[in-house]
mmCIF file of C-alpha atoms in Angstrom:
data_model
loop_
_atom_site.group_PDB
_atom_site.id
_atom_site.type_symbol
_atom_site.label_atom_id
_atom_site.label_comp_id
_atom_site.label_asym_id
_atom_site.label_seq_id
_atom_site.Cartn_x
_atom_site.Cartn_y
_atom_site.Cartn_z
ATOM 1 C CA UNK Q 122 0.000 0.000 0.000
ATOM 2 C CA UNK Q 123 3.000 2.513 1.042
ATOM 3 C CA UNK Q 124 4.640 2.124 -2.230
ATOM 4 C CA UNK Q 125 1.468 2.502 -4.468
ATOM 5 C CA UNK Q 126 0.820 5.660 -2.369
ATOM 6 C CA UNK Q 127 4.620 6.728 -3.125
ATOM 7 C CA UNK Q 128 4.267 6.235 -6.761
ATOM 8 C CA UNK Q 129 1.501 8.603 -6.971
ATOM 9 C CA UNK Q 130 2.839 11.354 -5.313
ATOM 10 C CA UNK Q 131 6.475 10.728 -7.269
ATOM 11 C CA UNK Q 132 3.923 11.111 -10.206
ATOM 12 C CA UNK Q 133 2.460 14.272 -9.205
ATOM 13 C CA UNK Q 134 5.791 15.600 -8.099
ATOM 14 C CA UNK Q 135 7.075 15.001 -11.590
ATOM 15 C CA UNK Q 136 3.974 17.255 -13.173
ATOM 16 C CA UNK Q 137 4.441 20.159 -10.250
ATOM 17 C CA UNK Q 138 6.714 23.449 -11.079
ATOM 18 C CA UNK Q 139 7.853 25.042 -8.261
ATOM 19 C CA UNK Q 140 10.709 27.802 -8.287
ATOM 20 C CA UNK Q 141 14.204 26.605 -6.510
ATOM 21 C CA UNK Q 142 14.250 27.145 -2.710
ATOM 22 C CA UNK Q 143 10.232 26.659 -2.547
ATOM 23 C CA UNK Q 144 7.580 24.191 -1.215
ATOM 24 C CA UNK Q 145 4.609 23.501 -3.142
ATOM 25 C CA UNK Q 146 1.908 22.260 -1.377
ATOM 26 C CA UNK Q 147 -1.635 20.715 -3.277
ATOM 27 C CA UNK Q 148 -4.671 19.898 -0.400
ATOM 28 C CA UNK Q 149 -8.018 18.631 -1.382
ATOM 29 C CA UNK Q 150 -10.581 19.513 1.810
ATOM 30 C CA UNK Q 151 -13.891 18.618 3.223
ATOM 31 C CA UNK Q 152 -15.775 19.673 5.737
ATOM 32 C CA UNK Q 153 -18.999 21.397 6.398
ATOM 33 C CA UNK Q 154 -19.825 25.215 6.011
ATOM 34 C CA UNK Q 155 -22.373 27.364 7.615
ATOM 35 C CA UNK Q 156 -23.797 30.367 6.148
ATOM 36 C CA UNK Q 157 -25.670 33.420 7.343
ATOM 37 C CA UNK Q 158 -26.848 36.435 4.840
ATOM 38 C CA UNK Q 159 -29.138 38.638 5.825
ATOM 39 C CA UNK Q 160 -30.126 39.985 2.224
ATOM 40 C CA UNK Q 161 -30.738 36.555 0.922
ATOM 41 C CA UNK Q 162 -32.898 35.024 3.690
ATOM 42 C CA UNK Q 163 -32.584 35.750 7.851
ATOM 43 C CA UNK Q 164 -31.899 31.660 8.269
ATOM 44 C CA UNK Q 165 -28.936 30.115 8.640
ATOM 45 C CA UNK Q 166 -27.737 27.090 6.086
ATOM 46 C CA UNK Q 167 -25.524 24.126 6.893
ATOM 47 C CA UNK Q 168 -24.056 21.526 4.677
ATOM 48 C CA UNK Q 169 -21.367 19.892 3.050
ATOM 49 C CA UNK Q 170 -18.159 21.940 1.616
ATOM 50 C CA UNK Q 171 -15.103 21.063 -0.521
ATOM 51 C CA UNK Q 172 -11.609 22.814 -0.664
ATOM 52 C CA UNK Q 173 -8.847 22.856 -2.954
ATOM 53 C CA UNK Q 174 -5.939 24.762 -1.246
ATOM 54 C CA UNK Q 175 -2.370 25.570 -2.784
ATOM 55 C CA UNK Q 176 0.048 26.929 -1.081
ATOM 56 C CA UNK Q 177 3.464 28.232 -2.115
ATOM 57 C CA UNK Q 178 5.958 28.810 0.458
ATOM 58 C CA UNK Q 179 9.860 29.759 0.572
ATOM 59 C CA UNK Q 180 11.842 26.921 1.965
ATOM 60 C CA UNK Q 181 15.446 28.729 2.186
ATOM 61 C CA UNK Q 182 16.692 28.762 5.760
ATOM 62 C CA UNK Q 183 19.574 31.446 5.023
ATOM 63 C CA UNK Q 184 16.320 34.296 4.325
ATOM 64 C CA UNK Q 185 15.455 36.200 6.860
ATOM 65 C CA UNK Q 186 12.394 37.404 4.791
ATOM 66 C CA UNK Q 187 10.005 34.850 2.367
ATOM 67 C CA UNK Q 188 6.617 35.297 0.703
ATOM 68 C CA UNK Q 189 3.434 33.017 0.875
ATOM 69 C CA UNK Q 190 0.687 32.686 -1.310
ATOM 70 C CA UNK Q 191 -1.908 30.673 -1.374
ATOM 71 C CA UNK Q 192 -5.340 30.108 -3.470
ATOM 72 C CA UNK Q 193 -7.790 28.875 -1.998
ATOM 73 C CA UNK Q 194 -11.183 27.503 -3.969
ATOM 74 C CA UNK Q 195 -14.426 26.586 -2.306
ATOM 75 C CA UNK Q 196 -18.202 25.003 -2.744
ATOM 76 C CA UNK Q 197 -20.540 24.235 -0.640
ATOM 77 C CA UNK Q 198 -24.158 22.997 -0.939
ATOM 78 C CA UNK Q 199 -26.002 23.978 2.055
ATOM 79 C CA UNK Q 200 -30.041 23.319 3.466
ATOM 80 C CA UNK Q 201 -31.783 25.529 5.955
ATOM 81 C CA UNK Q 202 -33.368 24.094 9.219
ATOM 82 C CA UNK Q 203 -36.394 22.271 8.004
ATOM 83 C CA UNK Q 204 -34.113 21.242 4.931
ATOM 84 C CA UNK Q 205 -36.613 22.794 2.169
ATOM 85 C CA UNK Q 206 -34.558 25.309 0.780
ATOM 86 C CA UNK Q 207 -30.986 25.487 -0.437
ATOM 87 C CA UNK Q 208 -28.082 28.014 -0.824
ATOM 88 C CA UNK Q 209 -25.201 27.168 -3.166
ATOM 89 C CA UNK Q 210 -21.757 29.015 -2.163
ATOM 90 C CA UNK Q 211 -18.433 29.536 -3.835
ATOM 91 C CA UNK Q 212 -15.576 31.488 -3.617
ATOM 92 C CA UNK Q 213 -11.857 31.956 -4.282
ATOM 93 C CA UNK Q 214 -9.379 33.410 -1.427
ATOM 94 C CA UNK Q 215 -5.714 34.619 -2.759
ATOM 95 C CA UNK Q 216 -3.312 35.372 -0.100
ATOM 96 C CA UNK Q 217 -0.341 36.964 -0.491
ATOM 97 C CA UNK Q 218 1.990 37.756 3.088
ATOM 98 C CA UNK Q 219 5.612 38.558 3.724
ATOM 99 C CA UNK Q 220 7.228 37.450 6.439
ATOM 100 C CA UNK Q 221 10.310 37.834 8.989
ATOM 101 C CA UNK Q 222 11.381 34.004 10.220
ATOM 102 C CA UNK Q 223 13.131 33.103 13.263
ATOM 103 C CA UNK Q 224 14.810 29.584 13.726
ATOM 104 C CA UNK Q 225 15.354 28.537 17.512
ATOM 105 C CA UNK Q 226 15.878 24.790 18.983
ATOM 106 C CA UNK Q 227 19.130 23.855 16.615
ATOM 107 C CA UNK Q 228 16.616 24.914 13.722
ATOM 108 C CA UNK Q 229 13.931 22.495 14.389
ATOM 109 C CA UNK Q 230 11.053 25.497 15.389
ATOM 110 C CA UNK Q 231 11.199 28.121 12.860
ATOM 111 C CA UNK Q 232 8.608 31.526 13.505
ATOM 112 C CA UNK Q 233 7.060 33.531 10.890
ATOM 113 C CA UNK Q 234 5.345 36.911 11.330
ATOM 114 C CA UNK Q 235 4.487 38.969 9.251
ATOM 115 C CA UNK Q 236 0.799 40.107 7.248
ATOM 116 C CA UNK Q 237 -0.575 39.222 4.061
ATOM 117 C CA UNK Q 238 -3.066 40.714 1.849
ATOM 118 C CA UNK Q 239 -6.996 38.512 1.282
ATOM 119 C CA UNK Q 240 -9.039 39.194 -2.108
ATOM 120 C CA UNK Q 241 -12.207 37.385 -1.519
ATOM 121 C CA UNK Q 242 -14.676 36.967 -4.842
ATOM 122 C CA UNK Q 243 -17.568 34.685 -4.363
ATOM 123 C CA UNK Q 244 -21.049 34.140 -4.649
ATOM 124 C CA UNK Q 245 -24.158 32.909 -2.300
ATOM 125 C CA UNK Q 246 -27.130 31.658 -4.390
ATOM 126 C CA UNK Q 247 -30.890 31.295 -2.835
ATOM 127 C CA UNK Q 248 -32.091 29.094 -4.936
ATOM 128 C CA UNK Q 249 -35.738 29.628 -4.085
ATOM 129 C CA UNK Q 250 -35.577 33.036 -4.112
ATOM 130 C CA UNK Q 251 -36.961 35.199 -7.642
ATOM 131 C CA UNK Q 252 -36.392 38.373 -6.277
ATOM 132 C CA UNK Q 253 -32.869 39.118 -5.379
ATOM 133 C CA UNK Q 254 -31.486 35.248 -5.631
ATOM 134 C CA UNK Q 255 -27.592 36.045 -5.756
ATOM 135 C CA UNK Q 256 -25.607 37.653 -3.267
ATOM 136 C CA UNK Q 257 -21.952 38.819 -4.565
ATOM 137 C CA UNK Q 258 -18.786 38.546 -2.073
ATOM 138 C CA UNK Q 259 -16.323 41.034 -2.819
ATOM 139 C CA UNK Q 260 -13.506 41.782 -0.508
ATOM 140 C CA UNK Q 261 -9.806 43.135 0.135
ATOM 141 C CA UNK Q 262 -8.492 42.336 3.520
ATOM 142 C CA UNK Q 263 -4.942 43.376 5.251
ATOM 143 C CA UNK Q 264 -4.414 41.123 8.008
ATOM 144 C CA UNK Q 265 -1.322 40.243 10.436
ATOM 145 C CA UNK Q 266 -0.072 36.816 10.198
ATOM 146 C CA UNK Q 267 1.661 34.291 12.071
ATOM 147 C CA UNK Q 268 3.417 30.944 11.366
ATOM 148 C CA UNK Q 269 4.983 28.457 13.883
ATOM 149 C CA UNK Q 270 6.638 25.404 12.175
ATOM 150 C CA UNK Q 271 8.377 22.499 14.131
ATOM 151 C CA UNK Q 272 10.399 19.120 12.749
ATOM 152 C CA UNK Q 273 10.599 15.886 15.111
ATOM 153 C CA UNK Q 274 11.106 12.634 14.229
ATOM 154 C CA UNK Q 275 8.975 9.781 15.478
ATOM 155 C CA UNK Q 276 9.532 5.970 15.215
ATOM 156 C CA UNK Q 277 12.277 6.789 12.822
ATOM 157 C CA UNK Q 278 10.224 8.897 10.527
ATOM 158 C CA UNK Q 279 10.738 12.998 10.038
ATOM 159 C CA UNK Q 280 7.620 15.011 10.577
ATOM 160 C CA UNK Q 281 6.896 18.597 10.506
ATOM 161 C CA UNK Q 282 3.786 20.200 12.627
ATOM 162 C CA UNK Q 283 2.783 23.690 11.287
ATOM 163 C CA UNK Q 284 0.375 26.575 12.610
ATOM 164 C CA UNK Q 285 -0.609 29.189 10.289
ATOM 165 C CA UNK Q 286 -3.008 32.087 12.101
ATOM 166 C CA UNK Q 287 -4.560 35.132 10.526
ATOM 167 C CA UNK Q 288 -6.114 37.575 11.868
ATOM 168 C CA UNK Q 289 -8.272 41.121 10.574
ATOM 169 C CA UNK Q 290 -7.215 44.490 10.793
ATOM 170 C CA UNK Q 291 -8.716 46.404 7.773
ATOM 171 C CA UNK Q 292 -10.025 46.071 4.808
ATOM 172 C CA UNK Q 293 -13.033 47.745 2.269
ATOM 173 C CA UNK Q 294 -15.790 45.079 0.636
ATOM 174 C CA UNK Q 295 -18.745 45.289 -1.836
ATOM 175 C CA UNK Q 296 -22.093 45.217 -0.308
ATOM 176 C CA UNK Q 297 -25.768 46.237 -1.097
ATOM 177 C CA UNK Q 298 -27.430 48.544 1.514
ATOM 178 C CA UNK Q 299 -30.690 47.185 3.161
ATOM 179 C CA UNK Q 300 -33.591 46.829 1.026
ATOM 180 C CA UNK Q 301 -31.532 47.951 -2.244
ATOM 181 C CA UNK Q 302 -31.687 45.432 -5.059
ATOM 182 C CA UNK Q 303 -28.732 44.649 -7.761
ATOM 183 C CA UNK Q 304 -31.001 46.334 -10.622
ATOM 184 C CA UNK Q 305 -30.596 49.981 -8.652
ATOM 185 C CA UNK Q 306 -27.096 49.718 -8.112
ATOM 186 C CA UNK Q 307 -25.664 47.849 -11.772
ATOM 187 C CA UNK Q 308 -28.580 49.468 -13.839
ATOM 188 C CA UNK Q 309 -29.746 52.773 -12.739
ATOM 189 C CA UNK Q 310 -26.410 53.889 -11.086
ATOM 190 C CA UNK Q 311 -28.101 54.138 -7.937
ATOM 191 C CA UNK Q 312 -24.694 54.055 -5.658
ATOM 192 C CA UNK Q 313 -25.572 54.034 -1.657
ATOM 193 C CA UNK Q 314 -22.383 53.145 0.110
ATOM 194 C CA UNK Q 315 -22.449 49.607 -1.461
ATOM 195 C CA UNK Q 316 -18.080 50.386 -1.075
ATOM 196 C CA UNK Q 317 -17.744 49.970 2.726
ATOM 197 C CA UNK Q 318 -14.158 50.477 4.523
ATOM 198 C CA UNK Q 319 -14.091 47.691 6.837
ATOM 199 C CA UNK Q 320 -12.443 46.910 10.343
ATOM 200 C CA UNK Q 321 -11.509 44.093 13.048
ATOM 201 C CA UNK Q 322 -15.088 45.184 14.215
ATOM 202 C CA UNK Q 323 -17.327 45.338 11.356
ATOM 203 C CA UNK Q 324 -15.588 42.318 9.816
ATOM 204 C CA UNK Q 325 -14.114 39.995 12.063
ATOM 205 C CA UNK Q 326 -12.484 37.096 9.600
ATOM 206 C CA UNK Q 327 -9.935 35.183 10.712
ATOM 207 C CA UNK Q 328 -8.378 31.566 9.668
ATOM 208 C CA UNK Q 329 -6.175 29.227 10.714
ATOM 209 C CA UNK Q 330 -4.788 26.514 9.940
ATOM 210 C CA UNK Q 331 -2.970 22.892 11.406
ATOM 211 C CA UNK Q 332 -1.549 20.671 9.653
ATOM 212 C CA UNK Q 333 1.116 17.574 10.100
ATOM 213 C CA UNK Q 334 3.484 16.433 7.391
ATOM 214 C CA UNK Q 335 5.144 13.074 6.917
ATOM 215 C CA UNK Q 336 8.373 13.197 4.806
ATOM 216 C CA UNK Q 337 8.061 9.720 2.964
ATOM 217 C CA UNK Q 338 11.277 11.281 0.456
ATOM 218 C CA UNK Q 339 14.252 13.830 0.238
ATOM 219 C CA UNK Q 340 11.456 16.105 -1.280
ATOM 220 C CA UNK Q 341 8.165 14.857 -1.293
ATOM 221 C CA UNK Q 342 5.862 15.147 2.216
ATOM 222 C CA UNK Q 343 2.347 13.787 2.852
ATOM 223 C CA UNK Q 344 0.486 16.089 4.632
ATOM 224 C CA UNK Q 345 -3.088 15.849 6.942
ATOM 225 C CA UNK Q 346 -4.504 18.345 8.947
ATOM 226 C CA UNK Q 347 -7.451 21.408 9.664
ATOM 227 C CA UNK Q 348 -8.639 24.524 7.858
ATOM 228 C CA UNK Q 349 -11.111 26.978 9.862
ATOM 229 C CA UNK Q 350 -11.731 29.758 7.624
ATOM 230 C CA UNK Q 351 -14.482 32.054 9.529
ATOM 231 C CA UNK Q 352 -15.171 34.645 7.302
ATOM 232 C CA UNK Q 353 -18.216 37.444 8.279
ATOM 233 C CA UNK Q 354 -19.151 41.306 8.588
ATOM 234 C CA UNK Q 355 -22.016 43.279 9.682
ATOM 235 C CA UNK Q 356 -22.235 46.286 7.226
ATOM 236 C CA UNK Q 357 -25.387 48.145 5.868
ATOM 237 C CA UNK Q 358 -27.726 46.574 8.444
ATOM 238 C CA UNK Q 359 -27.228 43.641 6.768
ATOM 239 C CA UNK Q 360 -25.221 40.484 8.300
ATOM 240 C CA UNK Q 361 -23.107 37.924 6.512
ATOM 241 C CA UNK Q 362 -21.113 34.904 7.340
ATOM 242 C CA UNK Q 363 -19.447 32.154 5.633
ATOM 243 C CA UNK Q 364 -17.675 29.181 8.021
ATOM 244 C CA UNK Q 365 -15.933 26.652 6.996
ATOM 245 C CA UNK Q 366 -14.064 23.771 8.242
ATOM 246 C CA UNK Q 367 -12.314 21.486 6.235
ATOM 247 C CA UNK Q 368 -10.217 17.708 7.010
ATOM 248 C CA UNK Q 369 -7.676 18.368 4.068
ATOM 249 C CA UNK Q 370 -5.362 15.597 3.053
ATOM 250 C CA UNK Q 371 -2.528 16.376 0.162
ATOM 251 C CA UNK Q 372 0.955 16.332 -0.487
ATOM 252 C CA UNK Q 373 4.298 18.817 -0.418
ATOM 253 C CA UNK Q 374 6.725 19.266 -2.939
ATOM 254 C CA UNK Q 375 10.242 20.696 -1.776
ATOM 255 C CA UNK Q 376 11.874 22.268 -5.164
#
């Protein structure tokens, strides 16, 4: 079983481009999401949600600075309480941080902090709804980031634990104002602070993530773990929220 699992991941290794002095990292997550808008319906929805999540990191111990990005795709298909009506939800995430690193323990922990820059785009679909069915998720986050990263080996084997935190500070997002529909705002130019500056207060997102690799090759890892990505605001008198949790399974690529 080990080595069929090794020859797929030497496979996907081999199609994966990654510049020198990088990890590449390809998750597949699901989970379930919970969803509150306000403009759509005043119920909440639950259901099932799938993530794809990649994440390029720099793996160069010598740099006192390195970048992350990572894109992060989601759907979910959610129900409301008496499971008659549905919302559909999908989005992309892109974020993009800087960070200083610290290495500590002989190198085994290495800390990251820094702040990276979200661009949310997404939709929420009522599908019962003829009036007002879609509700667009537009976004532009700064937040302040943290990473903690530790190696150990275990019953002979090398594993790395990681801890990735965000956290809001400010930001500015798309939103109707109560009561305004998409036809007033795209068609008659009726503009009523649907651009809305955004804080720590107003929108409280934050996301995290653990995860725990196994290094099964000089450069390939497989790796398990959590994503809680809580995103939500309370602008216009209207409330949103989107939360998701996702088991993610996947695979690292050390270039």
């Amino acid at each position: 079983m080990r080595s069929k699992i090794l020859a797929v991941v030497a496979l996907l290794a081999l199609s994966a481009s990654a510049q020198e002095g990088t990890r590449s990292v390809h998750l597949l997550g699901v989970g379930n999401t919970n969803i509150l808008d306000t403009y759509l319906s005043q119920e909440k929805y639950k259901g099932d949600g799938f993530t794809y999540l990649y994440i390029r990191e720099g793996a160069t111990p010598e740099k006192r600075w390195n970048n992350v990005i990572e894109h992060e795709l989601d759907f979910s298909t959610t129900e409301d309480r008496s499971k008659t009506t549905t919302e559909l939800e999908a989005g992309y995430n892109l974020y993009w941080g800087r960070y200083r690193q610290w290495r500590l323990l002989d190198d085994h922990l290495r800390l990251q902090a820094g702040g990276l820059i979200n661009g949310t785009l997404g939709i929420i679909y009522h599908t019962s709804s003829a009036n007002n069915p879609v509700q667009a998720r537009v976004a532009l986050n700064l937040m302040p980031s943290g990473i903690a990263t530790y190696d150990f080996r275990l019953w002979k084997q090398h594993f790395t634990a990681r801890y990735e935190l965000n956290v809001p500070l400010l930001g500015v997002m798309f939103s109707p104002n109560y009561g305004q529909s998409y036809y007033e705002i795209f068609s008659l130019g009726n503009y009523d602070h649907n651009v809305v500056p955004t804080t720590f207060v107003s929108a409280p997102t934050f996301r995290q993530q653990l995860t725990l690799d196994w290094q099964t090759g000089d450069r390939i890892a497989i790796r398990i773990g959590y994503l809680g990505n809580y995103q939500q605001a309370a602008v216009n008198n209207l409330k949103q929220h989107v939360y998701a949790n996702r088991f993610l399974i996947g695979i690292v690529i050390k270039k």
